[in-house]
XYZ file of C-alpha atoms in Angstrom:
572
model
C 4.190 -31.003 0.967
C 2.060 -33.511 2.919
C -1.243 -31.647 3.205
C -2.857 -34.133 5.581
C 0.176 -34.046 7.861
C -0.059 -30.248 7.977
C -3.766 -30.440 8.681
C -3.259 -32.827 11.600
C -0.466 -30.675 13.006
C -2.703 -27.611 12.956
C -5.565 -29.561 14.466
C -3.274 -30.464 17.359
C -1.425 -27.177 17.846
C -3.590 -24.279 16.607
C -5.167 -23.780 20.024
C -4.545 -20.048 20.499
C -7.733 -19.187 18.592
C -10.748 -21.413 19.264
C -12.316 -20.376 15.948
C -9.529 -22.194 14.104
C -10.045 -25.491 15.911
C -13.796 -25.350 15.253
C -13.134 -24.794 11.556
C -10.565 -27.571 11.332
C -12.904 -30.012 13.094
C -15.728 -29.044 10.727
C -13.738 -29.928 7.575
C -12.407 -33.267 8.831
C -12.572 -35.833 6.024
C -13.137 -33.247 3.250
C -10.121 -33.439 0.937
C -11.072 -30.374 -1.105
C -11.628 -28.186 1.946
C -8.386 -29.321 3.575
C -6.435 -28.925 0.348
C -7.681 -25.384 -0.217
C -6.430 -24.354 3.228
C -3.054 -26.096 3.060
C -2.004 -26.510 -0.582
C 0.221 -23.447 -0.284
C 1.405 -20.788 2.153
C 0.130 -17.259 1.792
C 2.792 -15.466 -0.213
C 4.487 -12.447 1.298
C 5.140 -9.910 -1.435
C 5.397 -6.143 -1.699
C 1.700 -6.008 -0.779
C 2.366 -8.206 2.277
C -0.229 -10.911 2.924
C -3.838 -11.099 1.834
C -6.250 -13.994 2.089
C -9.472 -15.443 3.421
C -9.724 -15.410 7.213
C -9.569 -18.930 8.614
C -7.462 -21.951 9.500
C -4.447 -23.145 7.529
C -1.302 -21.968 5.826
C -3.350 -20.446 2.989
C -5.485 -18.342 5.327
C -5.197 -15.188 7.403
C -4.996 -16.218 11.048
C -2.988 -15.616 14.213
C -0.308 -18.081 13.087
C 0.254 -16.776 9.543
C 0.235 -13.225 10.932
C 2.588 -14.341 13.707
C 4.995 -16.022 11.299
C 5.067 -12.909 9.081
C 5.618 -10.638 12.079
C 8.455 -12.732 13.484
C 10.119 -12.737 10.070
C 9.635 -8.981 9.806
C 11.117 -8.585 13.300
C 14.194 -10.556 12.263
C 14.537 -8.410 9.143
C 14.257 -5.158 11.126
C 16.713 -6.267 13.812
C 19.234 -7.185 11.133
C 18.934 -3.919 9.211
C 18.314 -1.284 11.925
C 20.237 -0.549 15.109
C 17.173 0.478 17.165
C 14.187 -0.511 15.024
C 10.694 0.821 15.553
C 7.363 0.351 13.799
C 3.925 1.926 13.475
C 0.786 -0.234 13.348
C -2.729 0.535 12.153
C -5.843 -1.510 11.476
C -9.278 -1.195 9.879
C -12.777 -2.494 10.645
C -12.332 -5.987 9.240
C -12.939 -9.144 11.215
C -9.985 -9.761 13.557
C -8.045 -6.690 12.330
C -7.592 -5.265 15.833
C -6.823 -8.741 17.203
C -4.147 -9.361 14.564
C -2.711 -5.859 15.045
C -2.269 -6.345 18.799
C -0.827 -9.835 18.367
C 1.694 -8.379 15.915
C 2.537 -5.623 18.413
C 3.209 -8.243 21.123
C 5.582 -10.152 18.834
C 7.471 -7.052 17.737
C 7.810 -5.862 21.333
C 9.104 -9.291 22.402
C 11.795 -8.879 19.749
C 12.880 -5.549 21.231
C 11.207 -3.383 18.574
C 9.452 -0.182 19.709
C 5.811 -0.182 18.577
C 3.526 2.791 17.973
C -0.052 1.574 17.544
C -3.217 3.563 16.884
C -5.670 3.385 19.768
C -8.569 2.829 17.366
C -9.093 1.936 13.732
C -7.753 4.523 11.270
C -7.368 4.908 7.482
C -4.343 3.481 5.685
C -2.962 6.967 4.849
C -2.862 7.697 8.598
C -0.486 4.745 8.987
C 1.727 6.140 6.215
C 1.678 9.524 7.965
C 2.538 8.027 11.367
C 5.613 6.248 9.985
C 7.108 9.559 8.952
C 5.869 11.490 11.991
C 7.512 9.069 14.431
C 10.460 8.234 12.180
C 9.867 4.494 12.391
C 11.769 1.827 10.495
C 8.623 0.206 9.137
C 4.859 0.030 9.353
C 2.045 -2.517 9.275
C -1.646 -2.103 8.604
C -4.188 -4.885 8.956
C -6.599 -4.456 6.051
C -7.837 -6.117 2.895
C -8.814 -2.799 1.335
C -12.025 -3.240 -0.694
C -12.200 -7.063 -0.729
C -15.307 -8.900 0.553
C -15.684 -9.419 4.302
C -14.182 -12.907 4.355
C -10.746 -11.420 3.560
C -8.122 -9.720 5.652
C -4.572 -8.644 4.914
C -1.251 -7.496 6.333
C 0.499 -4.696 4.457
C 4.104 -3.752 5.245
C 5.644 -0.323 4.761
C 9.203 0.940 4.797
C 10.648 3.941 6.615
C 9.582 6.310 3.823
C 5.896 5.570 4.407
C 5.172 3.585 1.266
C 4.860 -0.148 0.805
C 7.996 -2.252 0.944
C 10.235 -2.414 -2.085
C 10.700 -5.729 -3.892
C 14.184 -6.265 -2.431
C 13.081 -5.633 1.159
C 10.020 -7.855 0.741
C 12.163 -10.637 -0.688
C 14.608 -10.435 2.222
C 11.742 -10.338 4.747
C 10.108 -13.342 3.103
C 13.357 -15.285 3.429
C 13.245 -14.668 7.186
C 9.537 -15.562 7.344
C 10.111 -18.939 5.711
C 12.497 -19.912 8.507
C 9.870 -19.357 11.211
C 7.861 -22.286 12.564
C 4.196 -21.344 13.043
C 3.974 -22.904 16.496
C 7.452 -22.833 18.047
C 9.372 -20.044 16.310
C 7.437 -16.951 17.362
C 8.439 -14.768 20.318
C 5.663 -12.926 22.115
C 4.894 -11.155 25.393
C 1.954 -9.783 27.343
C 0.487 -6.658 25.707
C -0.032 -4.684 28.922
C 3.459 -5.568 30.122
C 4.879 -4.266 26.840
C 2.931 -1.013 27.312
C 4.277 -0.674 30.868
C 7.826 -1.194 29.569
C 7.220 1.495 26.912
C 7.804 -1.069 24.173
C 4.273 -0.379 22.930
C 2.972 3.188 22.801
C -0.487 4.272 21.695
C -0.863 6.835 18.924
C -3.407 9.376 20.118
C -5.779 11.982 18.747
C -3.079 14.631 18.365
C -1.552 12.625 15.501
C -4.893 12.435 13.694
C -5.382 16.183 14.091
C -1.868 16.791 12.742
C -2.697 14.531 9.783
C -5.881 16.508 9.102
C -3.900 19.762 9.316
C -1.668 18.508 6.501
C -4.665 17.383 4.448
C -6.362 20.769 4.836
C -3.271 22.527 3.479
C -4.084 20.973 0.094
C -7.185 23.145 -0.355
C -6.909 25.093 -3.598
C -9.845 27.461 -3.015
C -10.321 27.764 0.768
C -13.823 28.936 1.685
C -15.463 27.900 -1.591
C -17.454 25.060 0.023
C -19.140 27.414 2.488
C -19.988 29.790 -0.329
C -21.485 27.010 -2.471
C -23.671 25.483 0.296
C -22.574 22.048 -0.879
C -24.787 19.155 0.221
C -23.078 15.752 0.590
C -24.277 12.214 1.249
C -21.405 10.113 2.555
C -20.910 6.416 3.244
C -17.774 5.051 4.918
C -19.012 1.546 3.986
C -18.691 0.396 7.617
C -14.987 1.254 7.541
C -12.435 3.727 8.879
C -13.419 6.889 7.020
C -16.371 7.948 9.178
C -14.532 10.205 11.638
C -11.653 11.667 9.561
C -13.690 12.338 6.405
C -16.483 14.030 8.337
C -13.938 16.070 10.291
C -12.131 17.327 7.185
C -15.378 18.199 5.398
C -16.516 20.178 8.454
C -13.169 21.956 8.585
C -13.527 23.204 4.998
C -17.024 24.549 5.587
C -19.388 21.768 4.511
C -22.157 21.736 7.104
C -24.612 19.495 5.290
C -23.028 16.045 5.366
C -25.546 13.209 5.626
C -24.043 9.841 6.560
C -25.690 6.611 5.401
C -26.916 5.196 8.753
C -26.661 1.498 7.805
C -23.024 1.953 6.805
C -21.860 4.517 9.350
C -20.227 2.376 12.027
C -17.402 -0.190 11.761
C -18.609 -3.674 10.809
C -16.322 -6.184 9.099
C -19.308 -8.215 7.907
C -20.417 -5.333 5.644
C -24.077 -6.404 6.004
C -25.552 -3.987 3.453
C -22.645 -4.082 1.013
C -20.952 -7.485 0.571
C -18.448 -5.921 -1.851
C -17.354 -2.698 -0.088
C -15.727 -1.281 -3.183
C -16.524 2.277 -4.320
C -15.751 1.201 -7.892
C -19.083 -0.674 -8.122
C -22.646 0.637 -8.096
C -23.730 -1.635 -5.237
C -21.575 0.414 -2.863
C -23.861 3.389 -3.531
C -27.247 1.645 -3.246
C -28.013 2.865 0.276
C -26.729 6.363 -0.498
C -28.833 6.502 -3.663
C -31.980 5.621 -1.682
C -31.311 8.643 0.537
C -31.492 10.940 -2.485
C -35.275 10.406 -2.549
C -35.361 12.695 0.500
C -32.059 14.558 0.286
C -31.105 16.170 -3.018
C -27.364 16.059 -2.589
C -24.825 17.700 -4.892
C -22.508 14.719 -4.536
C -22.442 11.205 -3.075
C -19.136 9.991 -1.582
C -18.114 6.425 -0.724
C -14.797 5.427 0.847
C -13.635 1.823 1.084
C -13.034 0.130 4.467
C -9.449 1.356 4.930
C -10.290 4.750 3.414
C -7.594 4.885 0.783
C -10.052 4.901 -2.143
C -13.007 7.188 -2.778
C -15.776 6.975 -5.376
C -18.478 9.490 -6.287
C -21.881 9.789 -7.886
C -23.240 13.150 -9.059
C -26.524 14.325 -10.596
C -26.789 14.911 -14.333
C -28.992 17.551 -15.958
C -32.041 15.337 -15.404
C -31.292 14.856 -11.728
C -30.257 11.221 -12.160
C -27.154 10.250 -10.220
C -24.234 9.093 -12.367
C -21.277 7.101 -11.042
C -18.004 8.572 -12.245
C -14.984 6.370 -12.883
C -11.636 6.672 -11.158
C -10.117 7.762 -14.447
C -12.692 10.524 -14.864
C -12.257 11.817 -11.314
C -8.458 11.678 -11.643
C -8.582 13.654 -14.893
C -11.017 16.206 -13.451
C -9.008 16.684 -10.270
C -5.812 17.193 -12.230
C -7.518 19.692 -14.529
C -9.064 21.519 -11.551
C -5.844 21.772 -9.529
C -3.686 22.800 -12.492
C -6.178 25.344 -13.846
C -6.758 26.947 -10.446
C -3.084 27.103 -9.501
C -2.270 28.551 -12.898
C -4.970 31.205 -12.476
C -3.726 32.017 -8.963
C -0.086 32.147 -10.076
C 0.906 29.382 -7.648
C 1.700 26.645 -10.174
C 5.362 25.677 -10.026
C 7.273 26.055 -13.274
C 8.647 22.574 -12.535
C 5.309 21.008 -11.607
C 4.941 17.245 -11.916
C 1.933 14.919 -11.910
C 1.903 11.140 -12.026
C -0.368 8.139 -12.549
C -0.170 4.386 -12.853
C 0.432 3.449 -16.480
C -2.874 1.540 -16.669
C -4.779 4.754 -15.896
C -6.196 7.102 -18.519
C -3.845 8.846 -20.920
C -6.272 11.763 -20.857
C -4.447 12.997 -17.739
C -1.202 13.277 -19.670
C -2.888 15.386 -22.351
C -4.351 17.688 -19.678
C -0.967 18.081 -17.971
C 0.626 19.045 -21.290
C -1.831 21.942 -21.640
C -0.441 23.451 -18.421
C 3.223 22.622 -19.150
C 3.198 20.173 -16.280
C 5.685 17.287 -16.463
C 3.933 13.926 -16.445
C 5.154 10.494 -15.321
C 3.663 7.040 -15.880
C 4.632 4.427 -13.307
C 3.841 0.788 -12.629
C 0.612 -0.061 -10.835
C 1.108 0.208 -7.088
C 1.021 3.470 -5.175
C 4.426 2.754 -3.669
C 5.939 3.872 -6.971
C 4.163 7.219 -6.660
C 5.312 7.399 -3.016
C 8.863 6.706 -4.117
C 8.698 9.515 -6.688
C 7.482 11.954 -4.002
C 10.278 10.871 -1.668
C 12.855 11.477 -4.407
C 11.397 14.915 -5.134
C 11.535 15.737 -1.439
C 15.207 14.691 -1.294
C 15.888 17.100 -4.166
C 14.084 19.935 -2.371
C 11.254 19.756 -4.890
C 8.353 18.533 -2.754
C 6.260 21.583 -3.696
C 6.516 20.632 -7.384
C 4.296 17.572 -6.805
C 0.759 18.327 -7.988
C -1.009 14.998 -7.547
C -0.863 11.295 -8.302
C -3.652 8.829 -9.008
C -4.630 5.325 -10.028
C -7.719 4.354 -11.997
C -8.862 2.204 -9.070
C -10.083 5.320 -7.208
C -6.820 6.158 -5.452
C -5.675 9.810 -5.272
C -3.038 11.799 -3.435
C -2.293 15.502 -3.332
C 0.340 16.746 -0.926
C 3.317 14.944 0.571
C 1.909 14.154 4.013
C 1.424 10.499 3.020
C 3.135 8.137 0.620
C 0.014 6.126 -0.182
C -3.335 6.904 -1.729
C -5.509 8.946 0.599
C -9.306 9.060 0.448
C -9.399 11.773 3.123
C -7.580 14.307 0.962
C -9.329 12.831 -2.092
C -12.788 13.365 -0.585
C -11.876 16.891 0.484
C -10.590 17.951 -2.944
C -13.446 16.294 -4.822
C -15.959 18.178 -2.679
C -14.036 21.425 -3.099
C -13.967 20.875 -6.860
C -17.722 20.191 -6.913
C -18.321 23.340 -4.846
C -16.217 25.500 -7.149
C -18.019 24.334 -10.266
C -21.388 24.661 -8.512
C -20.645 28.366 -8.080
C -20.018 28.409 -11.850
C -23.406 26.760 -12.510
C -21.907 23.400 -13.504
C -22.136 19.860 -12.185
C -19.185 17.491 -12.397
C -20.971 15.733 -15.264
C -20.881 19.054 -17.139
C -17.205 19.465 -16.308
C -16.312 15.992 -17.559
C -18.244 16.504 -20.781
C -16.389 19.773 -21.363
C -13.067 17.959 -20.917
C -14.137 15.300 -23.412
C -15.213 18.001 -25.868
C -11.781 19.604 -25.627
C -9.548 16.525 -25.698
C -11.619 13.718 -27.253
C -13.698 10.970 -25.659
C -11.542 8.521 -23.705
C -13.309 5.315 -22.773
C -11.176 3.604 -20.144
C -12.613 0.474 -18.641
C -11.373 -2.514 -16.660
C -12.658 -6.060 -16.848
C -11.658 -8.608 -14.212
C -11.511 -12.362 -14.740
C -11.717 -14.474 -11.578
C -9.649 -17.664 -11.101
C -10.205 -19.359 -7.734
C -8.080 -21.980 -5.973
C -5.012 -23.919 -7.072
C -6.461 -24.670 -10.506
C -7.165 -20.977 -10.992
C -3.573 -19.997 -10.220
C -2.343 -22.498 -12.804
C -4.766 -21.178 -15.396
C -3.681 -17.582 -14.821
C -0.076 -18.568 -15.424
C -0.987 -20.469 -18.604
C -2.930 -17.495 -19.981
C -0.022 -15.099 -19.453
C 2.466 -17.587 -20.923
C 0.218 -18.146 -23.956
C -0.044 -14.406 -24.604
C 3.737 -14.097 -24.453
C 4.307 -17.003 -26.808
C 1.487 -16.120 -29.227
C 0.901 -12.346 -29.097
C -2.170 -11.020 -30.948
C -1.482 -9.490 -34.355
C -4.597 -7.338 -34.161
C -7.182 -6.178 -31.629
C -10.661 -4.859 -32.433
C -9.721 -5.226 -36.103
C -6.742 -2.891 -35.741
C -3.133 -4.018 -36.210
C -1.112 -4.131 -32.992
C 1.763 -1.671 -33.456
C 3.518 -2.072 -30.099
C 3.985 -4.831 -27.523
C 5.429 -4.060 -24.119
C 6.422 -6.959 -21.882
C 7.135 -5.574 -18.430
C 8.345 -8.947 -17.177
C 11.209 -9.041 -19.662
C 11.470 -5.212 -19.764
C 11.331 -5.293 -23.566
C 9.164 -3.092 -25.792
C 8.825 -4.014 -29.458
C 7.776 -1.775 -32.332
C 5.970 -4.213 -34.633
C 6.372 -2.231 -37.847
C 10.139 -1.689 -37.583
C 10.924 -4.730 -35.460
C 13.072 -2.565 -33.184
C 13.251 -3.308 -29.480
C 13.799 -0.914 -26.593
C 14.253 -1.356 -22.845
C 11.339 -0.531 -20.538
C 12.906 1.511 -17.764
C 10.604 0.387 -14.956
C 10.831 -2.438 -12.379
C 9.924 -5.858 -13.775
C 6.262 -6.812 -13.502
C 4.059 -9.519 -15.017
C 2.262 -7.160 -17.402
C 1.648 -7.170 -21.161
C 0.724 -4.017 -23.063
C -0.589 -3.749 -26.621
C -0.983 -0.482 -28.512
C -2.790 0.313 -31.732
C -3.190 3.457 -33.811
C -4.867 6.523 -32.315
C -3.842 5.817 -28.736
C -6.089 2.761 -28.402
C -4.773 -0.170 -26.421
C -5.094 -3.118 -24.062
C -3.098 -3.997 -20.947
C -3.301 -7.447 -19.360
C -2.147 -7.818 -15.754
C -2.674 -10.432 -13.028
C -3.735 -8.814 -9.754
C -1.063 -8.747 -7.080
C -3.574 -9.243 -4.258
C -6.491 -11.245 -5.679
C -6.928 -14.392 -7.820
C -7.824 -12.502 -10.978
C -6.468 -11.143 -14.238
C -7.402 -7.593 -15.150
C -7.756 -6.262 -18.686
C -7.408 -2.480 -19.010
C -9.090 -1.096 -22.125
C -8.359 2.253 -23.763
C -10.696 3.289 -26.587
C -10.584 6.839 -27.944
C -13.217 8.297 -30.213
C -14.674 11.556 -31.439
C -17.931 10.665 -29.684
C -19.009 8.611 -26.699
C -20.833 6.140 -28.939
C -17.785 5.658 -31.150
C -15.471 5.035 -28.203
C -17.888 2.639 -26.477
C -18.300 0.601 -29.644
C -14.541 0.241 -29.946
C -14.236 -0.639 -26.242
C -16.788 -3.447 -26.661
C -14.675 -4.955 -29.431
C -11.542 -4.803 -27.295
C -13.372 -6.422 -24.371
C -14.569 -9.205 -26.664
C -10.979 -9.913 -27.685
C -9.887 -9.903 -24.037
C -12.685 -12.386 -23.239
C -11.290 -14.726 -25.869
C -7.833 -14.622 -24.247
C -9.303 -15.797 -20.942
C -11.045 -18.847 -22.391
C -9.491 -22.315 -22.570
């Protein structure tokens, strides 16, 4: 690949967006800057595209989006007789622009487009695919990444992200498309007039909210509890739908963080709009000086993840992890349905395998079948779809991932912070009527089942050199697996790339019956363990720690040792 030749070609031809030409002119003569933009093409995988917004083949721009959309169009026209697609977008920089450009390309290729008339959460896109019976779906979002990122996620006709096979076939079409000469397009208004593009209106959002509201376990409890909520949509898509659903279930006191209420892809008060980190709650926490809320809610920009902070017995607000909220929600839903006599005898709950094993122990108490799946909510969506095909949709209790993604109900096939926010608030209201905070509830769960310390540490690797280093680290771990972690012998190694699990003591090997993935799992005695996994959407490796102890102190001490070992793996 001749990087300078590519650069000069873009400088000459990338005239559709003046921002790109300005950027390319500004980096003229800078080898590092040019190389970073052109050393590779953004990869199209099962998560679609994700990258920094800007000029070049390694950036999110009108041309990389156009190439992907033309390739997707070719894939759809090959595999469907009369293909159609639903499109959504979030508050990020150029999301609406990219969404409408994609709609123009799809329409020019004879594909019927349904596009939301304003920004909406990712789960609303998943819902629309099934409501309109489309062949595929696209949402322009980079989830919780910093403001310089955007992304392009593709969905299949079931409403979850593309399978590996479909993504691979689509990518083959994409690679044949020239950025500047290979993309069909047409005028947006003309496509609307020809009924090739149709807006998705408010009635679809209301129908979505109707389905969400059906997931209430104790209708009316929020009104009874006089729950007080501080909410931040983090300048994203959650503002309208989350407030609407909370009002529907009887929560009148919802105070929205004013600095973070309206859409703004620059995220001026929260550079990392991720409800997993404390910074996302800083503005909400300041409001608690005046408003003593029962719960603080934060949804990420595309409103598929939700985080919470709740007061402890001293009135200090504590951030709760995705694992803790997932375990509490599962315990709440199962216990209440059991008490009401509405729990299916064939109930099933599910989580990503990197999420807390505490959920599996809770499910066992209620005779609920439990499944562990690979990271990626599409696998949970696929399980729901299979249950639905078997006439067992009502058996699905909930699914979750430790990264603050939850889903109850079958209205969507992706994580949904609208239903998550609703159920979390309902749960908080129920326990408030029992004289308990969610901190009390979590401590009671730990007292019953043991203290599970689940934590994630991310290791960042930027640029081309970073990608190489990530590959070397994973290869090194495969070739030289650790014999012990935190002073404990490793008893099990699972390699999800080779689909082989090895029992160290016996030497026996078994097949891992899940799709292949670049993941390594190590287990020790007592349920303790470490999982190492490169992110599928960001230049980082994540280490997932499980430390189980009789006390919080004991578990935290063990977790620190496991983190120290993980740190050593990431060094040269």
